[in-house]
Amino acid sequence: MDLTMNANANPGAQTALIVESSTASFQADVIDASRTGPVLVDFWAPWCGPCKTLTPALERVVTALKGKVRLVKINVDENQALAGQIGVQSIPTVFGFVGGRPVDGFMGAIPESEIVKFCQKLIDGAARSGVKNQSEGEAQIEAALEGARQALEAEDYERAYQIYALVLQHMPDNQAALVGIATVQFKTGDIDAAKQTLAMLPDDAANADAGALAKAIALAEEAEKLGDPVPLEARLYENPDDHDARFDLAMILNARGEKLKAAEALIEIMRRDREWREDGARLKLLELFEAWGPKDPATVKGRRMLSGLLFR
């Protein structure tokens, strides 16, 4: 599986279980790689007798752990400056890296059973610190989804769709990609297709983005039924307390992407009559916030406006 080009992923990052590295690639092979899972760094040399015992043992343990730990081998003869910088005083020396930094280590050849314990200690420490071990495929999928998200934010819907579709080719049940496809469909005006895509999610899916998108679709359909805003504006001109007209106009404004104006209209209803429709304006405004997402500028400003009204 290769999603690297589509996802803008870092092609230099090594995620193979066992690699031979150097000063030039130490950042990618060890520092960067240890941010997604523990990495053992074995400093060795061809003339070192104990290294000939330890290195194969390290390789066997890492292979048996099936991706929970990676092994990077550094030949000190070819990378003397790096060995000195890390603080290697004798070989073999093994350091354990987690989260971009060395957290433990040992010198000399130790029994294979002790290597297993050392690795398990690294795995447990990584879990406690929130460092998630990823396979190469998982890392590529994650990078692809991030690339698609950035394209979506930039309103490059064609590119976002292509990346999400590529992810689904490899992982047909990936919820983030399904929601991404549905979002692109909604943003480009194909509401029916967006609803059909969302329907592909499992019934028990707990996906906040899917919930927000479903809410946005419902609001758009609600606004579509209201039709032309001009008669509503005329009604408000004649009677500023026509809350039904102002409420319907807020729905149309939201559907047009004029989020802040929609929020202002609903807050104006509250300012004039807090009890209208049993606090219906506030409840609808909270629905809009959910559909827009907590980080949307309209949500942030709208919440400030709402707080200013409620707690003045």
mmCIF file with all atom_site columns, N, CA, C and O in Angstrom, residues 240-258:
data_model
loop_
_atom_site.group_PDB
_atom_site.id
_atom_site.type_symbol
_atom_site.label_atom_id
_atom_site.label_alt_id
_atom_site.label_comp_id
_atom_site.label_asym_id
_atom_site.label_entity_id
_atom_site.label_seq_id
_atom_site.pdbx_PDB_ins_code
_atom_site.Cartn_x
_atom_site.Cartn_y
_atom_site.Cartn_z
_atom_site.occupancy
_atom_site.B_iso_or_equiv
_atom_site.pdbx_formal_charge
_atom_site.auth_seq_id
_atom_site.auth_comp_id
_atom_site.auth_asym_id
_atom_site.auth_atom_id
_atom_site.pdbx_PDB_model_num
ATOM 1  N N  . PRO A 1 240 ? -40.877 43.883 13.136 1.00 0.00 ? 240 PRO A N  1
ATOM 2  C CA . PRO A 1 240 ? -39.622 43.325 13.665 1.00 0.00 ? 240 PRO A CA 1
ATOM 3  C C  . PRO A 1 240 ? -39.831 42.238 14.704 1.00 0.00 ? 240 PRO A C  1
ATOM 4  O O  . PRO A 1 240 ? -38.884 41.492 15.000 1.00 0.00 ? 240 PRO A O  1
ATOM 5  N N  . ASP A 1 241 ? -41.012 42.106 15.256 1.00 0.00 ? 241 ASP A N  1
ATOM 6  C CA . ASP A 1 241 ? -41.296 41.056 16.244 1.00 0.00 ? 241 ASP A CA 1
ATOM 7  C C  . ASP A 1 241 ? -41.911 39.806 15.605 1.00 0.00 ? 241 ASP A C  1
ATOM 8  O O  . ASP A 1 241 ? -42.446 38.947 16.326 1.00 0.00 ? 241 ASP A O  1
ATOM 9  N N  . ASP A 1 242 ? -41.829 39.709 14.298 1.00 0.00 ? 242 ASP A N  1
ATOM 10 C CA . ASP A 1 242 ? -42.294 38.488 13.616 1.00 0.00 ? 242 ASP A CA 1
ATOM 11 C C  . ASP A 1 242 ? -41.191 37.441 13.766 1.00 0.00 ? 242 ASP A C  1
ATOM 12 O O  . ASP A 1 242 ? -40.347 37.255 12.885 1.00 0.00 ? 242 ASP A O  1
ATOM 13 N N  . HIS A 1 243 ? -41.181 36.754 14.881 1.00 0.00 ? 243 HIS A N  1
ATOM 14 C CA . HIS A 1 243 ? -40.097 35.822 15.196 1.00 0.00 ? 243 HIS A CA 1
ATOM 15 C C  . HIS A 1 243 ? -40.074 34.611 14.271 1.00 0.00 ? 243 HIS A C  1
ATOM 16 O O  . HIS A 1 243 ? -39.016 34.053 14.001 1.00 0.00 ? 243 HIS A O  1
ATOM 17 N N  . ASP A 1 244 ? -41.245 34.208 13.796 1.00 0.00 ? 244 ASP A N  1
ATOM 18 C CA . ASP A 1 244 ? -41.283 33.083 12.854 1.00 0.00 ? 244 ASP A CA 1
ATOM 19 C C  . ASP A 1 244 ? -40.517 33.421 11.581 1.00 0.00 ? 244 ASP A C  1
ATOM 20 O O  . ASP A 1 244 ? -39.748 32.602 11.061 1.00 0.00 ? 244 ASP A O  1
ATOM 21 N N  . ALA A 1 245 ? -40.715 34.646 11.073 1.00 0.00 ? 245 ALA A N  1
ATOM 22 C CA . ALA A 1 245 ? -40.007 35.074 9.865  1.00 0.00 ? 245 ALA A CA 1
ATOM 23 C C  . ALA A 1 245 ? -38.507 35.158 10.129 1.00 0.00 ? 245 ALA A C  1
ATOM 24 O O  . ALA A 1 245 ? -37.687 34.728 9.306  1.00 0.00 ? 245 ALA A O  1
ATOM 25 N N  . ARG A 1 246 ? -38.127 35.710 11.296 1.00 0.00 ? 246 ARG A N  1
ATOM 26 C CA . ARG A 1 246 ? -36.701 35.845 11.609 1.00 0.00 ? 246 ARG A CA 1
ATOM 27 C C  . ARG A 1 246 ? -36.045 34.472 11.770 1.00 0.00 ? 246 ARG A C  1
ATOM 28 O O  . ARG A 1 246 ? -34.908 34.265 11.350 1.00 0.00 ? 246 ARG A O  1
ATOM 29 N N  . PHE A 1 247 ? -36.777 33.549 12.380 1.00 0.00 ? 247 PHE A N  1
ATOM 30 C CA . PHE A 1 247 ? -36.251 32.194 12.574 1.00 0.00 ? 247 PHE A CA 1
ATOM 31 C C  . PHE A 1 247 ? -36.027 31.514 11.224 1.00 0.00 ? 247 PHE A C  1
ATOM 32 O O  . PHE A 1 247 ? -34.963 30.941 10.970 1.00 0.00 ? 247 PHE A O  1
ATOM 33 N N  . ASP A 1 248 ? -37.026 31.588 10.346 1.00 0.00 ? 248 ASP A N  1
ATOM 34 C CA . ASP A 1 248 ? -36.887 30.964 9.020  1.00 0.00 ? 248 ASP A CA 1
ATOM 35 C C  . ASP A 1 248 ? -35.773 31.623 8.219  1.00 0.00 ? 248 ASP A C  1
ATOM 36 O O  . ASP A 1 248 ? -35.017 30.944 7.503  1.00 0.00 ? 248 ASP A O  1
ATOM 37 N N  . LEU A 1 249 ? -35.632 32.936 8.354  1.00 0.00 ? 249 LEU A N  1
ATOM 38 C CA . LEU A 1 249 ? -34.549 33.631 7.657  1.00 0.00 ? 249 LEU A CA 1
ATOM 39 C C  . LEU A 1 249 ? -33.194 33.174 8.171  1.00 0.00 ? 249 LEU A C  1
ATOM 40 O O  . LEU A 1 249 ? -32.239 33.028 7.393  1.00 0.00 ? 249 LEU A O  1
ATOM 41 N N  . ALA A 1 250 ? -33.083 32.910 9.475  1.00 0.00 ? 250 ALA A N  1
ATOM 42 C CA . ALA A 1 250 ? -31.818 32.407 10.040 1.00 0.00 ? 250 ALA A CA 1
ATOM 43 C C  . ALA A 1 250 ? -31.444 31.066 9.421  1.00 0.00 ? 250 ALA A C  1
ATOM 44 O O  . ALA A 1 250 ? -30.264 30.816 9.131  1.00 0.00 ? 250 ALA A O  1
ATOM 45 N N  . MET A 1 251 ? -32.449 30.215 9.185  1.00 0.00 ? 251 MET A N  1
ATOM 46 C CA . MET A 1 251 ? -32.171 28.913 8.577  1.00 0.00 ? 251 MET A CA 1
ATOM 47 C C  . MET A 1 251 ? -31.658 29.079 7.142  1.00 0.00 ? 251 MET A C  1
ATOM 48 O O  . MET A 1 251 ? -30.739 28.374 6.707  1.00 0.00 ? 251 MET A O  1
ATOM 49 N N  . ILE A 1 252 ? -32.234 30.015 6.417  1.00 0.00 ? 252 ILE A N  1
ATOM 50 C CA . ILE A 1 252 ? -31.788 30.250 5.044  1.00 0.00 ? 252 ILE A CA 1
ATOM 51 C C  . ILE A 1 252 ? -30.379 30.839 5.033  1.00 0.00 ? 252 ILE A C  1
ATOM 52 O O  . ILE A 1 252 ? -29.527 30.453 4.222  1.00 0.00 ? 252 ILE A O  1
ATOM 53 N N  . LEU A 1 253 ? -30.121 31.770 5.939  1.00 0.00 ? 253 LEU A N  1
ATOM 54 C CA . LEU A 1 253 ? -28.778 32.353 6.029  1.00 0.00 ? 253 LEU A CA 1
ATOM 55 C C  . LEU A 1 253 ? -27.731 31.287 6.322  1.00 0.00 ? 253 LEU A C  1
ATOM 56 O O  . LEU A 1 253 ? -26.645 31.282 5.729  1.00 0.00 ? 253 LEU A O  1
ATOM 57 N N  . ASN A 1 254 ? -28.055 30.371 7.221  1.00 0.00 ? 254 ASN A N  1
ATOM 58 C CA . ASN A 1 254 ? -27.119 29.293 7.531  1.00 0.00 ? 254 ASN A CA 1
ATOM 59 C C  . ASN A 1 254 ? -26.862 28.428 6.305  1.00 0.00 ? 254 ASN A C  1
ATOM 60 O O  . ASN A 1 254 ? -25.722 28.053 6.025  1.00 0.00 ? 254 ASN A O  1
ATOM 61 N N  . ALA A 1 255 ? -27.925 28.085 5.579  1.00 0.00 ? 255 ALA A N  1
ATOM 62 C CA . ALA A 1 255 ? -27.766 27.249 4.388  1.00 0.00 ? 255 ALA A CA 1
ATOM 63 C C  . ALA A 1 255 ? -26.907 27.936 3.335  1.00 0.00 ? 255 ALA A C  1
ATOM 64 O O  . ALA A 1 255 ? -26.215 27.268 2.564  1.00 0.00 ? 255 ALA A O  1
ATOM 65 N N  . ARG A 1 256 ? -26.937 29.259 3.308  1.00 0.00 ? 256 ARG A N  1
ATOM 66 C CA . ARG A 1 256 ? -26.125 30.013 2.355  1.00 0.00 ? 256 ARG A CA 1
ATOM 67 C C  . ARG A 1 256 ? -24.684 30.199 2.822  1.00 0.00 ? 256 ARG A C  1
ATOM 68 O O  . ARG A 1 256 ? -23.869 30.806 2.137  1.00 0.00 ? 256 ARG A O  1
ATOM 69 N N  . GLY A 1 257 ? -24.383 29.728 4.012  1.00 0.00 ? 257 GLY A N  1
ATOM 70 C CA . GLY A 1 257 ? -23.038 29.871 4.541  1.00 0.00 ? 257 GLY A CA 1
ATOM 71 C C  . GLY A 1 257 ? -22.817 31.140 5.327  1.00 0.00 ? 257 GLY A C  1
ATOM 72 O O  . GLY A 1 257 ? -21.694 31.410 5.763  1.00 0.00 ? 257 GLY A O  1
ATOM 73 N N  . GLU A 1 258 ? -23.873 31.927 5.523  1.00 0.00 ? 258 GLU A N  1
ATOM 74 C CA . GLU A 1 258 ? -23.757 33.162 6.304  1.00 0.00 ? 258 GLU A CA 1
ATOM 75 C C  . GLU A 1 258 ? -24.031 32.830 7.769  1.00 0.00 ? 258 GLU A C  1
ATOM 76 O O  . GLU A 1 258 ? -25.054 33.225 8.349  1.00 0.00 ? 258 GLU A O  1
#
